Short mmCIF file of C-alpha atoms in Angstrom, two decimals:
data_model
loop_
_atom_site.label_atom_id
_atom_site.label_comp_id
_atom_site.label_asym_id
_atom_site.label_seq_id
_atom_site.Cartn_x
_atom_site.Cartn_y
_atom_site.Cartn_z
CA MET M 1 12.79 44.39 -9.58
CA PRO M 2 12.89 42.56 -6.24
CA THR M 3 13.24 38.79 -6.32
CA PRO M 4 9.86 37.10 -5.76
CA ALA M 5 9.43 35.70 -2.29
CA TYR M 6 8.32 32.30 -3.60
CA ASP M 7 9.10 30.06 -6.54
CA ILE M 8 5.42 29.11 -6.81
CA VAL M 9 2.27 30.43 -5.20
CA ILE M 10 -0.84 28.27 -5.37
CA ARG M 11 -3.44 30.97 -4.99
CA GLY M 12 -6.99 31.03 -3.73
CA GLY M 13 -7.60 27.33 -3.21
CA THR M 14 -9.25 25.42 -0.40
CA LEU M 15 -6.53 23.57 1.52
CA ALA M 16 -7.26 20.37 3.42
CA THR M 17 -5.26 18.43 5.96
CA ALA M 18 -6.21 15.54 8.21
CA THR M 19 -7.51 18.06 10.76
CA ASP M 20 -8.58 21.24 8.94
CA VAL M 21 -10.17 22.63 5.76
CA PHE M 22 -9.59 26.32 4.98
CA LYS M 23 -9.08 28.81 2.15
CA ALA M 24 -5.55 30.12 1.76
CA ASP M 25 -2.64 30.72 -0.57
CA LEU M 26 0.33 28.36 -0.39
CA GLY M 27 3.88 29.53 -1.12
CA ILE M 28 6.66 27.18 -2.23
CA ARG M 29 10.39 27.86 -2.03
CA ALA M 30 13.21 25.43 -2.86
CA GLY M 31 10.84 22.48 -3.09
CA ARG M 32 9.24 22.97 0.31
CA ILE M 33 6.15 24.66 1.64
CA ALA M 34 7.38 28.06 2.82
CA ALA M 35 4.14 29.86 3.68
CA ILE M 36 0.41 29.34 4.09
CA GLY M 37 -1.73 32.44 4.42
CA LEU M 38 -3.97 35.02 2.81
CA ASP M 39 -2.79 37.40 0.07
CA LEU M 40 0.77 36.04 -0.16
CA PRO M 41 3.23 38.03 -2.29
CA THR M 42 3.51 37.13 -5.95
CA GLY M 43 5.59 34.09 -6.83
CA THR M 44 7.81 33.49 -9.82
CA GLN M 45 5.05 31.12 -10.97
CA GLU M 46 1.41 31.49 -10.03
CA ILE M 47 -1.11 28.64 -10.05
CA ASP M 48 -4.74 29.67 -9.87
CA ALA M 49 -6.56 27.27 -7.54
CA LYS M 50 -9.78 29.23 -7.06
CA GLY M 51 -12.65 26.77 -6.78
CA LYS M 52 -10.21 23.86 -6.39
CA LEU M 53 -9.07 21.67 -3.52
CA VAL M 54 -5.39 21.76 -2.60
CA LEU M 55 -4.44 18.48 -0.94
CA PRO M 56 -1.24 16.69 0.07
CA GLY M 57 0.07 14.37 -2.60
CA GLY M 58 -0.99 10.79 -2.05
CA VAL M 59 1.23 8.33 -0.20
CA ASP M 60 0.78 4.72 -1.39
CA THR M 61 2.64 2.34 0.91
CA HIS M 62 1.84 -0.99 -0.78
CA CYS M 63 2.95 -1.23 -4.42
CA HIS M 64 4.50 -4.08 -6.38
CA ILE M 65 6.76 -2.42 -8.94
CA GLU M 66 9.25 -4.13 -11.26
CA GLN M 67 8.95 -7.17 -9.01
CA LEU M 68 9.37 -10.87 -9.79
CA SER M 69 6.57 -12.92 -8.25
CA GLY M 70 7.12 -16.13 -6.33
CA SER M 71 6.02 -18.04 -9.45
CA GLY M 72 8.66 -16.30 -11.56
CA LEU M 73 6.37 -13.83 -13.35
CA MET M 74 7.55 -10.23 -13.71
CA SER M 75 4.97 -7.56 -12.96
CA ALA M 76 3.85 -5.43 -15.89
CA ASP M 77 5.20 -2.14 -14.58
CA ASN M 78 8.73 -0.90 -14.23
CA PHE M 79 9.49 2.12 -12.06
CA GLU M 80 8.91 4.57 -14.88
CA THR M 81 5.46 3.30 -15.88
CA ALA M 82 4.27 2.65 -12.33
CA THR M 83 5.29 6.02 -10.92
CA ARG M 84 4.04 7.81 -14.02
CA SER M 85 0.66 6.23 -13.40
CA ALA M 86 0.85 7.16 -9.72
CA ALA M 87 1.55 10.81 -10.56
CA PHE M 88 -1.45 11.03 -12.90
CA GLY M 89 -3.58 9.72 -10.03
CA GLY M 90 -2.33 12.33 -7.55
CA THR M 91 0.17 10.13 -5.70
CA THR M 92 3.63 11.56 -5.04
CA SER M 93 5.27 8.93 -2.80
CA VAL M 94 5.29 5.13 -2.92
CA ILE M 95 6.74 2.24 -0.98
CA SER M 96 7.46 -0.85 -3.07
CA PHE M 97 9.13 -4.18 -2.31
CA ALA M 98 12.76 -5.14 -2.56
CA ALA M 99 11.78 -8.79 -2.90
CA GLN M 100 14.11 -11.53 -1.77
CA HIS M 101 13.49 -15.02 -3.12
CA ARG M 102 14.78 -18.38 -1.94
CA GLY M 103 18.56 -18.50 -1.97
CA ALA M 104 18.99 -14.79 -2.70
CA ASN M 105 21.16 -12.40 -0.70
CA LEU M 106 18.97 -9.63 0.72
CA ALA M 107 21.67 -6.96 0.57
CA SER M 108 22.26 -7.66 -3.12
CA VAL M 109 18.52 -7.64 -3.79
CA VAL M 110 18.20 -4.16 -2.28
CA GLU M 111 21.23 -2.85 -4.17
CA ASP M 112 19.93 -4.12 -7.51
CA TYR M 113 16.39 -2.90 -6.85
CA ALA M 114 17.60 0.54 -5.81
CA ALA M 115 19.40 0.85 -9.15
CA LEU M 116 16.16 0.15 -11.03
CA ALA M 117 14.29 2.76 -8.99
CA LYS M 118 17.02 5.37 -9.39
CA LYS M 119 16.85 4.95 -13.16
CA GLY M 120 13.10 5.06 -13.61
CA ALA M 121 11.18 6.60 -10.70
CA ILE M 122 9.29 9.82 -11.37
CA ILE M 123 8.03 10.30 -7.80
CA ASP M 124 9.73 9.65 -4.46
CA TYR M 125 10.01 6.11 -3.17
CA ALA M 126 11.06 3.86 -0.31
CA PHE M 127 11.35 0.09 0.05
CA HIS M 128 9.89 -2.64 2.21
CA LEU M 129 12.47 -5.39 2.76
CA MET M 130 10.65 -8.55 1.62
CA VAL M 131 12.16 -11.58 3.34
CA ALA M 132 11.59 -15.02 1.84
CA ASN M 133 14.94 -16.61 2.69
CA PRO M 134 15.30 -16.03 6.45
CA ASP M 135 18.58 -17.87 6.94
CA GLU M 136 21.18 -16.85 9.52
CA GLN M 137 22.94 -14.45 7.13
CA THR M 138 19.66 -12.66 6.37
CA VAL M 139 18.26 -12.52 9.90
CA THR M 140 21.39 -11.77 11.91
CA GLN M 141 23.43 -9.66 9.48
CA ASP M 142 21.77 -8.31 6.33
CA LEU M 143 18.34 -7.48 7.73
CA PRO M 144 19.60 -5.51 10.78
CA ALA M 145 22.15 -3.63 8.66
CA LEU M 146 19.59 -2.66 6.02
CA ILE M 147 17.08 -1.57 8.66
CA ARG M 148 19.65 0.66 10.33
CA ALA M 149 20.58 2.07 6.92
CA GLY M 150 17.05 3.49 6.66
CA HIS M 151 14.79 0.74 5.32
CA ARG M 152 12.47 0.67 8.33
CA SER M 153 9.82 -1.82 7.23
CA VAL M 154 9.95 -5.56 6.57
CA LYS M 155 7.46 -7.71 4.62
CA VAL M 156 6.80 -11.42 5.08
CA PHE M 157 4.22 -13.86 3.72
CA MET M 158 2.49 -16.47 5.85
CA THR M 159 1.36 -18.29 2.67
CA TYR M 160 2.48 -19.22 -0.88
CA ASP M 161 4.98 -22.06 -1.30
CA ALA M 162 7.73 -19.99 -2.93
CA VAL M 163 7.87 -17.14 -0.41
CA GLN M 164 6.15 -18.11 2.86
CA VAL M 165 7.92 -18.18 6.20
CA ASP M 166 7.01 -20.77 8.81
CA ASP M 167 6.16 -19.88 12.39
CA GLY M 168 9.70 -20.15 13.67
CA GLN M 169 11.07 -18.05 10.83
CA LEU M 170 8.36 -15.46 11.38
CA LEU M 171 9.39 -15.21 15.03
CA ASP M 172 13.04 -14.79 13.96
CA VAL M 173 12.11 -11.92 11.62
CA LEU M 174 9.95 -10.25 14.27
CA MET M 175 12.78 -10.44 16.79
CA ALA M 176 15.35 -9.08 14.32
CA ALA M 177 13.06 -6.18 13.49
CA ARG M 178 12.50 -5.46 17.17
CA SER M 179 16.23 -5.28 17.83
CA ALA M 180 17.01 -3.06 14.83
CA GLY M 181 13.90 -0.86 14.86
CA ALA M 182 11.52 -1.78 12.03
CA LEU M 183 7.82 -2.35 11.49
CA VAL M 184 6.95 -5.84 10.24
CA CYS M 185 4.25 -5.98 7.55
CA VAL M 186 2.51 -9.28 6.89
CA HIS M 187 0.36 -10.97 4.27
CA ALA M 188 -1.55 -13.09 6.77
CA GLU M 189 -3.54 -16.06 5.50
CA ASN M 190 -3.42 -19.70 6.64
CA HIS M 191 -1.32 -21.51 4.05
CA GLY M 192 -2.61 -25.02 4.70
CA LEU M 193 -6.22 -23.97 4.41
CA LEU M 194 -5.67 -22.12 1.12
CA LYS M 195 -3.78 -25.04 -0.36
CA TRP M 196 -6.37 -27.60 0.75
CA MET M 197 -9.32 -25.58 -0.54
CA GLY M 198 -7.64 -24.76 -3.85
CA GLU M 199 -6.77 -28.38 -4.56
CA ARG M 200 -10.25 -29.57 -3.60
CA LEU M 201 -11.91 -27.10 -5.95
CA MET M 202 -9.60 -27.91 -8.85
CA LYS M 203 -10.03 -31.68 -8.47
CA ARG M 204 -13.80 -31.28 -8.65
CA GLY M 205 -13.63 -29.20 -11.81
CA TYR M 206 -14.29 -25.78 -10.29
CA THR M 207 -11.56 -23.97 -12.19
CA ALA M 208 -13.16 -20.71 -13.38
CA PRO M 209 -11.85 -17.39 -12.01
CA LYS M 210 -14.86 -16.95 -9.71
CA TYR M 211 -13.77 -19.96 -7.64
CA HIS M 212 -10.62 -18.11 -6.62
CA SER M 213 -12.75 -16.30 -4.05
CA VAL M 214 -13.99 -19.64 -2.66
CA SER M 215 -10.42 -20.94 -2.41
CA HIS M 216 -9.52 -18.22 0.10
CA PRO M 217 -11.94 -18.87 2.99
CA GLN M 218 -12.46 -15.99 5.37
CA ALA M 219 -11.32 -18.36 8.12
CA ALA M 220 -7.84 -18.39 6.53
CA GLU M 221 -7.52 -14.66 7.15
CA VAL M 222 -8.98 -14.80 10.64
CA GLU M 223 -6.80 -17.70 11.83
CA ALA M 224 -3.62 -16.12 10.50
CA PHE M 225 -4.49 -12.78 12.12
CA HIS M 226 -4.93 -14.50 15.49
CA ARG M 227 -1.60 -16.33 15.15
CA LEU M 228 0.33 -13.28 13.97
CA ILE M 229 -1.11 -11.12 16.73
CA ALA M 230 -0.18 -13.76 19.31
CA PHE M 231 3.42 -13.67 18.07
CA SER M 232 3.46 -9.86 18.10
CA GLU M 233 2.08 -9.82 21.64
CA LEU M 234 4.57 -12.42 22.84
CA LEU M 235 7.58 -10.49 21.55
CA ASP M 236 6.15 -6.95 21.95
CA GLN M 237 6.96 -6.20 18.30
CA PRO M 238 4.79 -3.78 16.28
CA ILE M 239 3.17 -5.15 13.11
CA CYS M 240 1.14 -3.92 10.15
CA ILE M 241 -1.41 -6.31 8.69
CA PHE M 242 -1.77 -5.85 4.96
CA HIS M 243 -4.99 -5.82 2.88
CA VAL M 244 -7.60 -6.64 5.51
CA SER M 245 -10.60 -7.99 3.60
CA THR M 246 -13.12 -9.42 6.08
CA ALA M 247 -15.45 -8.21 8.80
CA GLU M 248 -14.12 -10.85 11.17
CA GLY M 249 -10.52 -9.89 10.43
CA ALA M 250 -11.28 -6.27 11.29
CA ARG M 251 -12.92 -7.42 14.53
CA VAL M 252 -9.84 -9.44 15.53
CA ILE M 253 -7.66 -6.35 15.00
CA ARG M 254 -10.05 -4.16 16.97
CA GLU M 255 -10.00 -6.52 19.94
CA ALA M 256 -6.20 -6.80 19.95
CA ARG M 257 -5.72 -3.03 19.73
CA GLY M 258 -8.20 -2.69 22.57
CA ARG M 259 -5.92 -4.67 24.87
CA GLY M 260 -2.87 -2.65 23.84
CA VAL M 261 -1.22 -4.71 21.11
CA LYS M 262 0.62 -2.39 18.73
CA ILE M 263 -1.04 -3.21 15.41
CA TYR M 264 -1.45 -1.10 12.34
CA ALA M 265 -3.57 -2.28 9.43
CA GLU M 266 -4.61 -1.33 5.93
CA THR M 267 -7.29 -2.11 3.42
CA CYS M 268 -7.65 -1.27 -0.27
CA PRO M 269 -10.20 0.28 -2.64
CA HIS M 270 -11.12 -3.07 -4.19
CA TYR M 271 -12.27 -4.42 -0.82
CA LEU M 272 -14.38 -1.33 -0.16
CA LEU M 273 -15.82 -0.88 -3.66
CA MET M 274 -15.94 -4.38 -5.17
CA THR M 275 -17.33 -7.77 -4.18
CA ALA M 276 -16.50 -11.31 -5.27
CA ALA M 277 -19.16 -10.91 -7.97
CA GLU M 278 -16.53 -9.06 -10.06
CA LEU M 279 -14.90 -12.43 -10.76
CA ASP M 280 -18.11 -13.95 -12.13
CA LYS M 281 -17.66 -12.85 -15.74
CA PRO M 282 -18.10 -14.76 -19.03
CA GLY M 283 -15.23 -17.01 -20.05
CA ILE M 284 -11.89 -16.09 -18.53
CA GLU M 285 -12.64 -12.34 -18.20
CA GLY M 286 -12.92 -12.60 -14.41
CA ALA M 287 -9.17 -13.24 -14.27
CA LYS M 288 -8.64 -9.48 -14.45
CA TRP M 289 -10.11 -9.14 -10.94
CA ILE M 290 -8.21 -12.01 -9.28
CA CYS M 291 -6.22 -10.75 -6.32
CA SER M 292 -5.34 -12.12 -2.91
CA PRO M 293 -7.05 -11.99 -0.57
CA PRO M 294 -10.08 -11.87 -2.87
CA GLN M 295 -12.89 -9.37 -2.79
CA ARG M 296 -15.59 -10.45 -0.32
CA GLY M 297 -19.24 -9.58 0.35
CA SER M 298 -21.23 -6.43 1.02
CA ASN M 299 -21.26 -7.12 4.76
CA ASP M 300 -17.47 -7.13 4.74
CA GLN M 301 -17.43 -3.84 2.86
CA GLU M 302 -19.58 -2.21 5.53
CA ALA M 303 -17.42 -3.61 8.33
CA LEU M 304 -14.26 -2.28 6.69
CA TRP M 305 -15.76 1.20 6.30
CA GLN M 306 -16.67 1.08 9.98
CA ALA M 307 -13.16 -0.05 10.91
CA LEU M 308 -11.72 2.91 9.00
CA ALA M 309 -14.09 5.28 10.79
CA LEU M 310 -13.15 3.85 14.19
CA GLY M 311 -9.41 3.92 13.54
CA ASP M 312 -8.92 0.14 13.61
CA LEU M 313 -7.57 0.44 10.05
CA GLN M 314 -5.33 3.44 9.47
CA ILE M 315 -4.16 3.18 5.84
CA LEU M 316 -5.76 2.95 2.42
CA SER M 317 -3.21 1.51 -0.02
CA SER M 318 -3.60 0.25 -3.59
CA ASP M 319 -1.75 -3.09 -3.40
CA HIS M 320 -0.80 -2.29 -7.00
CA ALA M 321 0.10 -5.68 -8.50
CA PRO M 322 -0.12 -5.30 -12.29
CA TYR M 323 -0.24 -8.20 -14.74
CA ARG M 324 -1.36 -7.80 -18.34
CA PHE M 325 -4.36 -9.77 -19.59
CA ASP M 326 -2.22 -11.69 -22.09
CA GLU M 327 0.46 -14.38 -22.29
CA THR M 328 2.96 -12.18 -20.41
CA GLY M 329 0.69 -11.98 -17.37
CA LYS M 330 -2.70 -13.37 -16.45
CA LEU M 331 -2.75 -15.81 -19.39
CA LYS M 332 0.81 -17.13 -19.10
CA TYR M 333 -0.47 -20.69 -18.88
CA GLY M 334 -2.77 -20.49 -21.88
CA PRO M 335 -6.02 -18.84 -22.95
CA ASN M 336 -8.18 -20.77 -20.48
CA PRO M 337 -6.17 -21.34 -17.28
CA GLY M 338 -7.56 -22.60 -14.00
CA PHE M 339 -7.82 -20.00 -11.27
CA LYS M 340 -4.71 -21.37 -9.51
CA GLN M 341 -2.65 -20.68 -12.65
CA ILE M 342 -3.68 -17.02 -12.91
CA ALA M 343 -1.39 -14.33 -11.55
CA ASN M 344 -2.86 -12.61 -8.49
CA GLY M 345 -3.15 -8.85 -8.61
CA MET M 346 -4.64 -5.77 -10.25
CA PRO M 347 -3.39 -2.30 -11.15
CA GLY M 348 -4.31 0.29 -8.53
CA LEU M 349 -1.77 3.11 -8.30
CA GLU M 350 -3.57 5.54 -10.60
CA MET M 351 -7.13 4.77 -9.52
CA ARG M 352 -6.61 4.60 -5.74
CA LEU M 353 -7.17 8.28 -5.00
CA PRO M 354 -9.86 9.09 -7.61
CA VAL M 355 -12.17 6.20 -6.68
CA LEU M 356 -11.69 6.84 -2.97
CA PHE M 357 -12.28 10.59 -3.42
CA ASP M 358 -15.53 9.77 -5.20
CA ALA M 359 -16.64 7.44 -2.40
CA MET M 360 -15.38 9.43 0.60
CA VAL M 361 -15.71 13.07 -0.49
CA SER M 362 -18.13 13.28 -3.42
CA LYS M 363 -20.53 10.75 -1.94
CA GLY M 364 -19.82 11.89 1.62
CA ARG M 365 -18.55 8.68 3.22
CA LEU M 366 -16.11 9.71 6.00
CA GLY M 367 -15.37 13.09 4.38
CA LEU M 368 -12.47 15.13 3.07
CA LYS M 369 -10.30 15.24 6.20
CA LYS M 370 -10.53 11.48 6.64
CA PHE M 371 -9.66 11.03 2.96
CA VAL M 372 -6.46 13.03 3.47
CA GLU M 373 -5.66 11.17 6.69
CA LEU M 374 -6.06 7.65 5.30
CA THR M 375 -4.42 8.22 1.90
CA SER M 376 -1.60 10.63 2.78
CA THR M 377 -1.01 11.68 6.38
CA ALA M 378 -1.32 8.41 8.31
CA PRO M 379 0.71 6.30 5.88
CA ALA M 380 3.48 8.92 5.86
CA GLN M 381 3.52 9.06 9.65
CA ILE M 382 3.33 5.32 10.26
CA TYR M 383 6.16 4.61 7.81
CA ASP M 384 8.21 7.66 8.88
CA LEU M 385 8.44 9.22 5.43
CA PRO M 386 10.33 12.48 5.93
CA GLY M 387 8.51 15.62 4.81
CA LYS M 388 5.53 13.76 3.37
CA GLY M 389 1.79 13.52 3.91
CA SER M 390 0.59 16.97 4.97
CA LEU M 391 0.42 20.64 4.10
CA ALA M 392 2.58 22.40 6.67
CA ILE M 393 5.49 24.83 6.74
CA GLY M 394 8.75 23.01 5.98
CA MET M 395 7.14 19.92 4.47
CA ASP M 396 7.97 18.84 0.94
CA ALA M 397 5.71 20.59 -1.56
CA ASP M 398 4.03 17.37 -2.66
CA ILE M 399 0.61 18.64 -3.67
CA ALA M 400 -2.39 17.56 -5.74
CA ILE M 401 -4.87 20.19 -6.91
CA TRP M 402 -8.30 18.64 -7.37
CA ASP M 403 -11.36 19.65 -9.34
CA ALA M 404 -13.96 18.29 -6.93
CA ASP M 405 -16.78 18.70 -9.46
CA ARG M 406 -15.19 17.10 -12.50
CA LYS M 407 -16.99 13.96 -13.67
CA VAL M 408 -14.86 11.27 -15.30
CA ALA M 409 -16.05 8.13 -17.09
CA LEU M 410 -13.37 5.55 -16.30
CA ALA M 411 -11.97 3.54 -19.20
CA ASP M 412 -9.04 1.25 -20.02
CA ASN M 413 -6.71 4.20 -20.56
CA LEU M 414 -4.46 4.27 -17.51
CA HIS M 415 -0.85 5.42 -17.67
CA ASP M 416 0.64 2.17 -16.37
CA ASN M 417 1.60 -0.82 -18.52
CA THR M 418 -1.22 -3.18 -17.49
CA GLY M 419 -3.58 -2.47 -20.35
CA TYR M 420 -6.83 -2.51 -18.41
CA ASN M 421 -8.58 -0.61 -15.64
CA PRO M 422 -10.44 -2.75 -13.07
CA PHE M 423 -12.76 0.20 -12.39
CA ALA M 424 -13.58 0.82 -16.08
CA GLY M 425 -17.24 1.54 -16.76
CA ARG M 426 -17.80 3.57 -13.62
CA THR M 427 -18.32 7.33 -13.58
CA ILE M 428 -16.76 9.19 -10.66
CA THR M 429 -16.74 12.78 -9.45
CA GLY M 430 -13.48 14.49 -8.51
CA TRP M 431 -10.11 14.41 -10.27
CA PRO M 432 -6.50 15.52 -9.55
CA GLU M 433 -5.65 17.96 -12.36
CA THR M 434 -2.29 19.41 -11.29
CA VAL M 435 0.31 17.47 -9.29
CA LEU M 436 3.53 18.79 -7.77
CA ARG M 437 6.41 16.76 -6.38
CA ARG M 438 8.85 18.70 -4.20
CA GLY M 439 7.64 21.94 -5.74
CA GLU M 440 7.95 20.82 -9.36
CA VAL M 441 4.85 20.45 -11.49
CA VAL M 442 4.91 16.83 -12.65
CA VAL M 443 1.40 16.57 -14.13
CA THR M 444 -0.75 19.35 -15.55
CA GLN M 445 -3.47 19.54 -18.22
CA GLY M 446 -3.22 15.80 -18.75
CA ALA M 447 0.50 15.87 -19.57
CA LEU M 448 3.54 14.49 -17.73
CA LYS M 449 6.26 17.08 -17.09
CA ALA M 450 8.79 15.10 -15.03
CA GLN M 451 11.60 12.85 -16.24
CA PRO M 452 12.34 9.25 -15.29
CA GLY M 453 14.92 9.14 -12.54
CA SER M 454 13.81 12.42 -10.96
CA GLY M 455 12.24 10.62 -7.97
CA ARG M 456 14.30 10.27 -4.81
CA LEU M 457 14.90 7.42 -2.39
CA MET M 458 13.45 8.13 1.05
CA LEU M 459 15.53 6.62 3.85
CA ARG M 460 13.78 6.62 7.20
CA GLU M 461 14.54 6.98 10.88
CA ALA M 462 12.96 4.64 13.41
CA GLY M 463 9.74 6.37 14.41
CA GLU M 464 6.86 5.74 16.75
CA ALA M 465 5.37 2.87 14.76
CA THR M 466 8.57 0.83 15.09
CA ARG M 467 8.85 1.16 18.87
CA PRO M 468 7.72 -1.67 21.19
CA THR M 469 5.11 -0.78 23.78
CA GLY M 470 7.21 -1.90 26.73
CA MET M 471 4.41 -4.24 27.86
CA LEU M 472 6.41 -7.45 28.26
CA SER M 473 4.73 -10.82 28.04
CA PRO M 474 5.27 -13.11 31.05
CA GLU M 475 7.63 -15.29 29.04
CA PHE M 476 9.89 -12.34 28.14
CA ASP M 477 9.73 -10.48 31.45
CA PRO M 478 12.72 -11.44 33.63
CA ALA M 479 10.64 -10.61 36.71
CA ARG M 480 8.22 -13.39 35.77
CA ASN M 481 10.31 -15.91 33.80
CA PHE M 482 12.82 -16.79 36.52
CA GLY M 483 15.37 -14.26 35.27
CA ALA M 484 15.76 -15.51 31.69
CA LYS M 485 17.03 -12.74 29.34
CA LEU M 486 15.45 -13.52 25.97
CA TYR M 487 15.78 -10.23 24.10
#
């Protein structure tokens, strides 16, 4: 008998990309998409997708995995449990953080972190280089070398005592990234304002989890956005602003993009689908929903949806930051800690796509093509992930097959190691039932089929998002700064 033309044919499904929705068969050969068409020849394996949606695997570009926090607390997930959870939620690629701390050598951090990922990852992965010790060795030697080796994104914090960079250090990192070709991603909140508000609340006895939201004034986000954008504009260095949470923050980004500043930005499901009221639970229960920035109000939710529709925000990430609700995580400092003693973060890798599908596709907000764009295609393109984020000939066969009509009552039964689901109690419509990574079925019929360590490191070339605009500020333009060469 002749050899089948394809290793797998996904037959009779409705395919969706960021631009089109159409019925077709999809043929896979050697881990890549080899054909899209009608009535494809039989494959060695056939997957019946009639009545199903065939979508690109999700790309989650903001995940804290096997990472030590600035306060010395290890996140609940290692690479095996985090990427297992991601796969069950339809995500096939992640970017996590190789996190430098004070006094650490960045090159050694990346080497050690890569070994953890190689051992445990079930899906494909890349790293953001998180810089918290921007000394001369880091900025002039290690960071440029690691960027040129294929780690094309850098993360910095403008707040938190243990990891923040000051203004001068932030400018140094931006300049190093510009020279080597990387996108700089930033947690942007005003440190002084957060510290002042937190201390004031605690001293007056407002210690319950709900006051965490009060301790992060919206003005802290807005001021930091303005300052960061001013630095980006001065140096002509592209940036990505992480986890935008406020209406005013989205407006600041819109205005800057309107005048040509090269800014990318993301938000997360918990800012679109939750408010600060989640933290107002009996006792210490609200600690489960503490994250930073905090959830805001309904007006902010509407503004963020609008910003996604307009293209001001281009990415929907999870900001997966898992800490168990016990003494190893949220309750490290006792059974009734003040909000400032509670680890910031929630699990999100597994729930990101299902809750967004329910909101965007099942309930009709922005629609299927926009869902694919914001959760797969745009993040893959912005971060230059090779072969990821779309259904096209030659792309990796990273695919999620969805039952768009399946109703699921969410419970505390995720596949990560956190032990709770922040969306538990909701019922959603739409679920990824079969997931393929590079042409291999990794999840089907509720079972994991892939082994730890089968994920691959994605090294990246410098793409469009990393390139300066060429619009020089007066201070950096030799024609207007009396000939000074500052790059």
